Coordinates of C-alpha atoms in Angstrom, one line a residue:
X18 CA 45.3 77.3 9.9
X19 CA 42.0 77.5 11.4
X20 CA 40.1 77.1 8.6
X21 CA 37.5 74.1 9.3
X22 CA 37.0 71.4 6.3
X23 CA 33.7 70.8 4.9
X24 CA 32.7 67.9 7.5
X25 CA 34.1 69.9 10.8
X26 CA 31.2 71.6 13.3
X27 CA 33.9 73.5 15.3
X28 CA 36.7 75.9 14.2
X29 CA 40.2 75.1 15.6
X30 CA 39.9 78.2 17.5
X31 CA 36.7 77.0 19.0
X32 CA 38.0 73.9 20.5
X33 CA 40.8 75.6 21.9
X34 CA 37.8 78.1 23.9
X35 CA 36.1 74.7 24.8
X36 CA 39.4 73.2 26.2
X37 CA 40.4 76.6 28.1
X38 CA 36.8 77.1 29.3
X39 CA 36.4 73.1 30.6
X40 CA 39.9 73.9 32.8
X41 CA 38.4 77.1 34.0
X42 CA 36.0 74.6 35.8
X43 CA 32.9 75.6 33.2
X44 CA 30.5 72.3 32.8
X45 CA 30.5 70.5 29.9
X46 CA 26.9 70.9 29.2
X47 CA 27.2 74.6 29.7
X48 CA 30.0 74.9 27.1
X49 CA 28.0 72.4 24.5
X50 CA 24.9 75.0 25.0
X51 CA 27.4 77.7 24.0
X52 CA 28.7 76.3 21.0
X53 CA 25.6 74.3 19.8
X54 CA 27.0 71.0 19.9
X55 CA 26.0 68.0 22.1
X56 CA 27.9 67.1 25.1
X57 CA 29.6 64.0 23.4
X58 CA 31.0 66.3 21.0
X59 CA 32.8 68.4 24.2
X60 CA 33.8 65.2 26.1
X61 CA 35.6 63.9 23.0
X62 CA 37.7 67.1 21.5
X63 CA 38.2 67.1 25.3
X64 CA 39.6 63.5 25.1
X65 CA 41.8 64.5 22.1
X66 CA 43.2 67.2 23.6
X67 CA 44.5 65.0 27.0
X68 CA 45.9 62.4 24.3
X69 CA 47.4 64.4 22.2
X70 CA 47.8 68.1 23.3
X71 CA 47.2 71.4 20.8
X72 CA 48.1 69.5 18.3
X73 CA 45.4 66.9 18.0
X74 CA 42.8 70.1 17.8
X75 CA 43.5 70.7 14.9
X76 CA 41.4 69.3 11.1
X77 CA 42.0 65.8 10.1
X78 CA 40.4 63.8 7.2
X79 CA 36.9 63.7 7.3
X80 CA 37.2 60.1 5.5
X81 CA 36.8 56.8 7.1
X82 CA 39.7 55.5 9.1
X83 CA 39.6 52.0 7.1
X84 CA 39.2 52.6 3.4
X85 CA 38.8 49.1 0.9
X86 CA 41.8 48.7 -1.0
X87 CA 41.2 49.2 -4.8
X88 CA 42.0 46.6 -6.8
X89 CA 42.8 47.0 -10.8
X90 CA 41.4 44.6 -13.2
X91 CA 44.7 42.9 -13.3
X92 CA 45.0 42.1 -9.8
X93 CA 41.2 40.7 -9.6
X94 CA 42.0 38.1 -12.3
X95 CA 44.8 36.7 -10.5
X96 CA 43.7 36.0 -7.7
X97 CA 40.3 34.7 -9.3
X98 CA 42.8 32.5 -11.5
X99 CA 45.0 32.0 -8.2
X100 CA 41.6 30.5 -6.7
X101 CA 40.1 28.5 -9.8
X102 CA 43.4 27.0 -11.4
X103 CA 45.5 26.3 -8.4
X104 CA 42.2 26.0 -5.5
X105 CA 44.3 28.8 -3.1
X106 CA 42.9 29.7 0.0
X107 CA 42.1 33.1 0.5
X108 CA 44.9 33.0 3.0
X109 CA 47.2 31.5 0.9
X110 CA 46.5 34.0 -2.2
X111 CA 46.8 37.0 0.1
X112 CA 50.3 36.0 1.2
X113 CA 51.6 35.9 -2.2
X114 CA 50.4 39.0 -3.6
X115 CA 51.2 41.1 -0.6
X116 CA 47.5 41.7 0.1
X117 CA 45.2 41.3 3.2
X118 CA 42.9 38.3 3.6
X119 CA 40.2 40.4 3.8
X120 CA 40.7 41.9 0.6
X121 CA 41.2 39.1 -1.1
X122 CA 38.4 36.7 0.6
X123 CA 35.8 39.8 -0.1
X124 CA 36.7 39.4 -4.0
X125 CA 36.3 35.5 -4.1
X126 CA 33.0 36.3 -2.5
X127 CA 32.0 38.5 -4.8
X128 CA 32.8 36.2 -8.0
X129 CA 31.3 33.4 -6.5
X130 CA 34.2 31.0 -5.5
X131 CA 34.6 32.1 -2.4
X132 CA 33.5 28.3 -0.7
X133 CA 35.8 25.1 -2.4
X134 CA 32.3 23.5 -3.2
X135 CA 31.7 26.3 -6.1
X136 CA 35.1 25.3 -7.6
X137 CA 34.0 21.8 -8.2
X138 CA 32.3 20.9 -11.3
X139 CA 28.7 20.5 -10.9
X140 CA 28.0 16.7 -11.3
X141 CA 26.8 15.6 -14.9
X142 CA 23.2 14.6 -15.3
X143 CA 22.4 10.8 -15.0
X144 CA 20.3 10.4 -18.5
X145 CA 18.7 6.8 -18.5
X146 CA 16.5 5.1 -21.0
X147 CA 14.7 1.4 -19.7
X148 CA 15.3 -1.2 -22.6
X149 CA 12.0 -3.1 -22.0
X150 CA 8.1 -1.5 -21.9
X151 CA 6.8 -1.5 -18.2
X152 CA 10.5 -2.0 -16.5
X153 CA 9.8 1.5 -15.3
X154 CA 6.9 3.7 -14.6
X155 CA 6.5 7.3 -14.0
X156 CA 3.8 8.3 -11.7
X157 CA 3.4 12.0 -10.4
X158 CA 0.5 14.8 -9.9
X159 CA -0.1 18.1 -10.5
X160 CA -2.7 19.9 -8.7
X161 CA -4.6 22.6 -11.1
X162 CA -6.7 25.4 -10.0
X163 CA -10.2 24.5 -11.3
X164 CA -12.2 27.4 -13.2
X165 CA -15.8 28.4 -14.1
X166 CA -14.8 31.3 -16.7
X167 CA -11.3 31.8 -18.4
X168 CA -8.4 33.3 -16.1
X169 CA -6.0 36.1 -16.7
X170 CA -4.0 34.5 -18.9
X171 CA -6.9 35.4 -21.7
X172 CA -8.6 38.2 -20.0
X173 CA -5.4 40.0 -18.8
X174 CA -6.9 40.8 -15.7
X175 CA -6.1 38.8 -12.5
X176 CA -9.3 40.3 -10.9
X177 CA -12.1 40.3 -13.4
X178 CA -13.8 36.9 -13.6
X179 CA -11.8 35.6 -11.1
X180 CA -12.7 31.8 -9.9
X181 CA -11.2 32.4 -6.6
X182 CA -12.0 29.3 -3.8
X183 CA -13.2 26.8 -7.1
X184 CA -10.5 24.5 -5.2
X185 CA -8.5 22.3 -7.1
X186 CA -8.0 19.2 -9.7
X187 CA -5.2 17.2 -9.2
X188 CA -3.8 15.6 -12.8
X189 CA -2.4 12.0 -11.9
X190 CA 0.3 10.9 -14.6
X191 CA 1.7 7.6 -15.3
X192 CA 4.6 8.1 -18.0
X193 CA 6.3 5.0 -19.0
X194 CA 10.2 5.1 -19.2
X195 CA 10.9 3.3 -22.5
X196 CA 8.4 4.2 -24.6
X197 CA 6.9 7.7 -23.1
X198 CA 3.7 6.3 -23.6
X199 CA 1.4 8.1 -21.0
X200 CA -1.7 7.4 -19.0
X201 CA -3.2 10.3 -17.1
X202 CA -6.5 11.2 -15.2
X203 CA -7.6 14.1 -13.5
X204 CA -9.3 13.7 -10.0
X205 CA -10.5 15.4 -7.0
X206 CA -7.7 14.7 -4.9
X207 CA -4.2 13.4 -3.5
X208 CA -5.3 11.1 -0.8
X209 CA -3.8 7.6 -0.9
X210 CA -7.2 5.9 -1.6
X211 CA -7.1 7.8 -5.6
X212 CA -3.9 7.9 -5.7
X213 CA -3.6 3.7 -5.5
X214 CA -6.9 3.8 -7.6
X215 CA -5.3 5.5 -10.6
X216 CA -2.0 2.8 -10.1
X217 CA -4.4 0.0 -10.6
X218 CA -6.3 1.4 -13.8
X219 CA -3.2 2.6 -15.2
X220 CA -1.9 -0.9 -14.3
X221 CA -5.0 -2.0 -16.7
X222 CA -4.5 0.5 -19.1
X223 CA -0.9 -0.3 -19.6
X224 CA -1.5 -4.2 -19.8
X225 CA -4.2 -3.8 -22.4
X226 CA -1.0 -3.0 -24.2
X227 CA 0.9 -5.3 -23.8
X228 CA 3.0 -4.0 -20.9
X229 CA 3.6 -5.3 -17.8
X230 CA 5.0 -2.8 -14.8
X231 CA 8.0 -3.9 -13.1
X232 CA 8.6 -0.8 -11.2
X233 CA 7.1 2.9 -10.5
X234 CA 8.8 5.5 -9.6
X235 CA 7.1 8.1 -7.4
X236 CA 8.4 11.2 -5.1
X237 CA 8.2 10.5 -1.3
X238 CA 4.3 11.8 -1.1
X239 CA 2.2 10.6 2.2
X240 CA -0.1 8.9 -0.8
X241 CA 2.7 6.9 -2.4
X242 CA 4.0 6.5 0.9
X243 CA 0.6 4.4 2.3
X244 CA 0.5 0.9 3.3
X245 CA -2.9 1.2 0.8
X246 CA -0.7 1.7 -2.0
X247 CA 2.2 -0.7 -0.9
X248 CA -0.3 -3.4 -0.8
X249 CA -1.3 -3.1 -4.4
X250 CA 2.5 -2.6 -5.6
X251 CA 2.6 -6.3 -3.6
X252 CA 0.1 -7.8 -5.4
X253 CA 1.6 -7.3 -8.2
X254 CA 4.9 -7.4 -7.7
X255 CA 5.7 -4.5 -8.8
X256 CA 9.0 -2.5 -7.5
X257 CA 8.8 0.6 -5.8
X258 CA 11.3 2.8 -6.6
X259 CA 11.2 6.3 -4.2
X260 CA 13.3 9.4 -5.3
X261 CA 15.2 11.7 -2.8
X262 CA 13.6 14.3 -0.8
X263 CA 13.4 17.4 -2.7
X264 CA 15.3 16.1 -6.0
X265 CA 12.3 16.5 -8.7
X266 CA 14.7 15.9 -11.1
X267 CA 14.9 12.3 -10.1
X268 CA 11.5 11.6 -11.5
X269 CA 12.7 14.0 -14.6
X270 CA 10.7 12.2 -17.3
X271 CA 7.3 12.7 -15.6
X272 CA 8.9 16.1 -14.7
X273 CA 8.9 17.0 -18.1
X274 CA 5.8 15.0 -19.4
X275 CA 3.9 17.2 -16.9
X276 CA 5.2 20.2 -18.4
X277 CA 4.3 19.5 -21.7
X278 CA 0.8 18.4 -20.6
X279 CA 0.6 21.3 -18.8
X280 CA 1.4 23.9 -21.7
X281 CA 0.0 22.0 -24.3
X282 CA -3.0 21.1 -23.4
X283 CA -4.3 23.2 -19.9
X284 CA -3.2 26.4 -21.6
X285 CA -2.4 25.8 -25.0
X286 CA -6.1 26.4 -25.3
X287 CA -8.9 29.0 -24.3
X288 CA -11.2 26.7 -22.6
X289 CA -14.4 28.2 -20.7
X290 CA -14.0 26.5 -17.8
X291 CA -12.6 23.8 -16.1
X292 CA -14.8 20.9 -16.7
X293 CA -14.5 21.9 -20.4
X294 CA -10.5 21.5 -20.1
X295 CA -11.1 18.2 -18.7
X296 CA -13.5 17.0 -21.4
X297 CA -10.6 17.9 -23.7
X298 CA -7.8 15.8 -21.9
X299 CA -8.0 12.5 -24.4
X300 CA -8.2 14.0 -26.9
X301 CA -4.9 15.6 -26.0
X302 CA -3.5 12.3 -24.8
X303 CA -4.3 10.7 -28.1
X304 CA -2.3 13.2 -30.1
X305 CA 0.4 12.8 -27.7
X306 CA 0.9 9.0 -27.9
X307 CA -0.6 8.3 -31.1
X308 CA 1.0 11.4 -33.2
X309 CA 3.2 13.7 -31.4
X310 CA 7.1 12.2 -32.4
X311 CA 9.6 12.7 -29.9
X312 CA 13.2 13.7 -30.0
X313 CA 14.6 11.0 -27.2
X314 CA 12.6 8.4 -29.2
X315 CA 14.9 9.6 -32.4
X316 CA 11.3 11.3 -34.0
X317 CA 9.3 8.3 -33.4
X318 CA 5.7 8.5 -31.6
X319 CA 5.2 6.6 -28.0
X320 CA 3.1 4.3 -29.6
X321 CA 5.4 3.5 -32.3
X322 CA 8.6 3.0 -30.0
X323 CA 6.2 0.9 -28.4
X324 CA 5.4 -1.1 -31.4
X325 CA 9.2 -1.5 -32.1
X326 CA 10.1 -2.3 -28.7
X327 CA 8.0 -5.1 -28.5
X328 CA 8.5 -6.6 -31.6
X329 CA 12.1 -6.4 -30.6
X330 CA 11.3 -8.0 -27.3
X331 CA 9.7 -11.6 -28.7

């Protein structure tokens, strides 16, 4: 049959002229010229031809040699239950349904569980709750972009009015573990020197209450990290408690505090500009600790947990 298939550029009749003229001493590149093809296209009907004679001239599949096996629906469930129920190595699965490691290896991929740590239950979260007021401390910041008109969150448009190179405010919390009673300032930076100037005013703050801080909590910042700020944690004997690198979570109830305060009060309102947000940031605080109730403190406000807490503390 010398009927080419879609995919073919020669005729079967033409690669028997290119093999007869080759052997007549013709040069490849010639005979590519004469049939429009490149010279890797001569040299390798050429090569089939010394491999496998007339009969390897003629119109194979056009497909790729190595297809992926198809799997039914079926077959993809077992050996994702194979994996999951029983923890079978791709190896181990392939051997028992006839299949090759490959095949089955791609498919754990694909769903996921193709390492053994993804089969393991992810770890459940640590929820704590300090008894006493002040036996832990929260302390994190949040850097906010400062402003001198509103942003594109009210005008829509992240180019008209734009405060670009206003710099930044950094919001220093100090969230207290027991009671979620908070103390927060915003200031003009991160350095160690405000950052251990905000521990002692909150230290105030929170002692005007009634509470004395036992430890603080804080990520692994240079500021928090300072011999500045050690040596007011050593005045006071206060415990410093570091989370791990890049575990947020860790710190979770300032986490979370900061997300409030950040929704809530930066944009839960249209303000004009940033000085005016600022001006607005007690106000905030005192609805927070003095009216907002809170579903870990079983609907009670901070301060009244607090009230509670120490009464129960005499």
């Amino acid at each position: 049959m010398n009927n080419p298939h879609q995919g073919a550029r020669l005729t079967v009749h033409s690669r028997e002229l290119i093999v007869a003229r080759r052997a007549a001493g013709r040069p490849a590149r010639q005979i590519a010229e004469e049939f429009g093809v490149s010279v890797r296209t001569i040299h390798e009907w050429l090569r089939r031809y010394r491999e496998g004679g007339h009969g390897a001239l003629g119109n194979g599949a056009s497909a790729p040699v190595r297809r992926p096996r198809r799997l039914g629906e079926a077959r993809i469930a077992l050996i994702l239950d194979l994996r999951r129920r029983f923890r079978m190595t791709a190896a181990v699965i392939a051997e028992r349904l006839g299949l090759a490691r490959s095949t089955v290896a791609r498919w754990l991929a694909r769903h996921g569980v193709g390492r053994r740590a993804a089969l393991d239950p992810p770890p459940p979260v640590r929820r704590y709750q300090r008894e006493r007021p002040g036996e832990l401390i929260h302390i994190d910041i949040k850097r906010l972009g400062r402003f001198d008109r509103p942003g594109h969150r009210v005008t829509g448009s992240r180019t008209k009015g734009s405060s670009r190179g206003a710099g930044w405010d950094f919001v220093h919390v100090a969230v207290d573990d027991a009671t979620r009673l908070a103390y927060v300032e915003v200031l003009p930076d991160e350095r160690k020197e405000s950052a251990t100037a905000f521990l002692g005013r909150a230290r105030a703050w929170f002692a005007a209450r009634g509470i004395r801080i036992e430890r603080v909590m804080t990520d692994n910042g240079s500021c928090y990290r300072s011999r500045l700020f050690r040596q007011v944690l050593d005045a006071h004997t206060i415990r410093h408690i570091r989370t791990r690198p890049y575990t947020p979570k860790t710190n979770g109830k300032a986490e979370r505090f900061i997300q409030t305060l950040i929704r809530d009060w930066a944009y839960g309102t249209t303000y004009a500009s940033s000085a005016a947000r600022n001006s607005d940031l007690q106000r905030w605080l005192d609805w927070f600790n003095l009216r907002r109730p809170h579903s870990a403190l079983n609907g009670q406000t901070p301060t009244m947990a607090l009230n509670n807490l120490m009464r129960s503390h005499i």
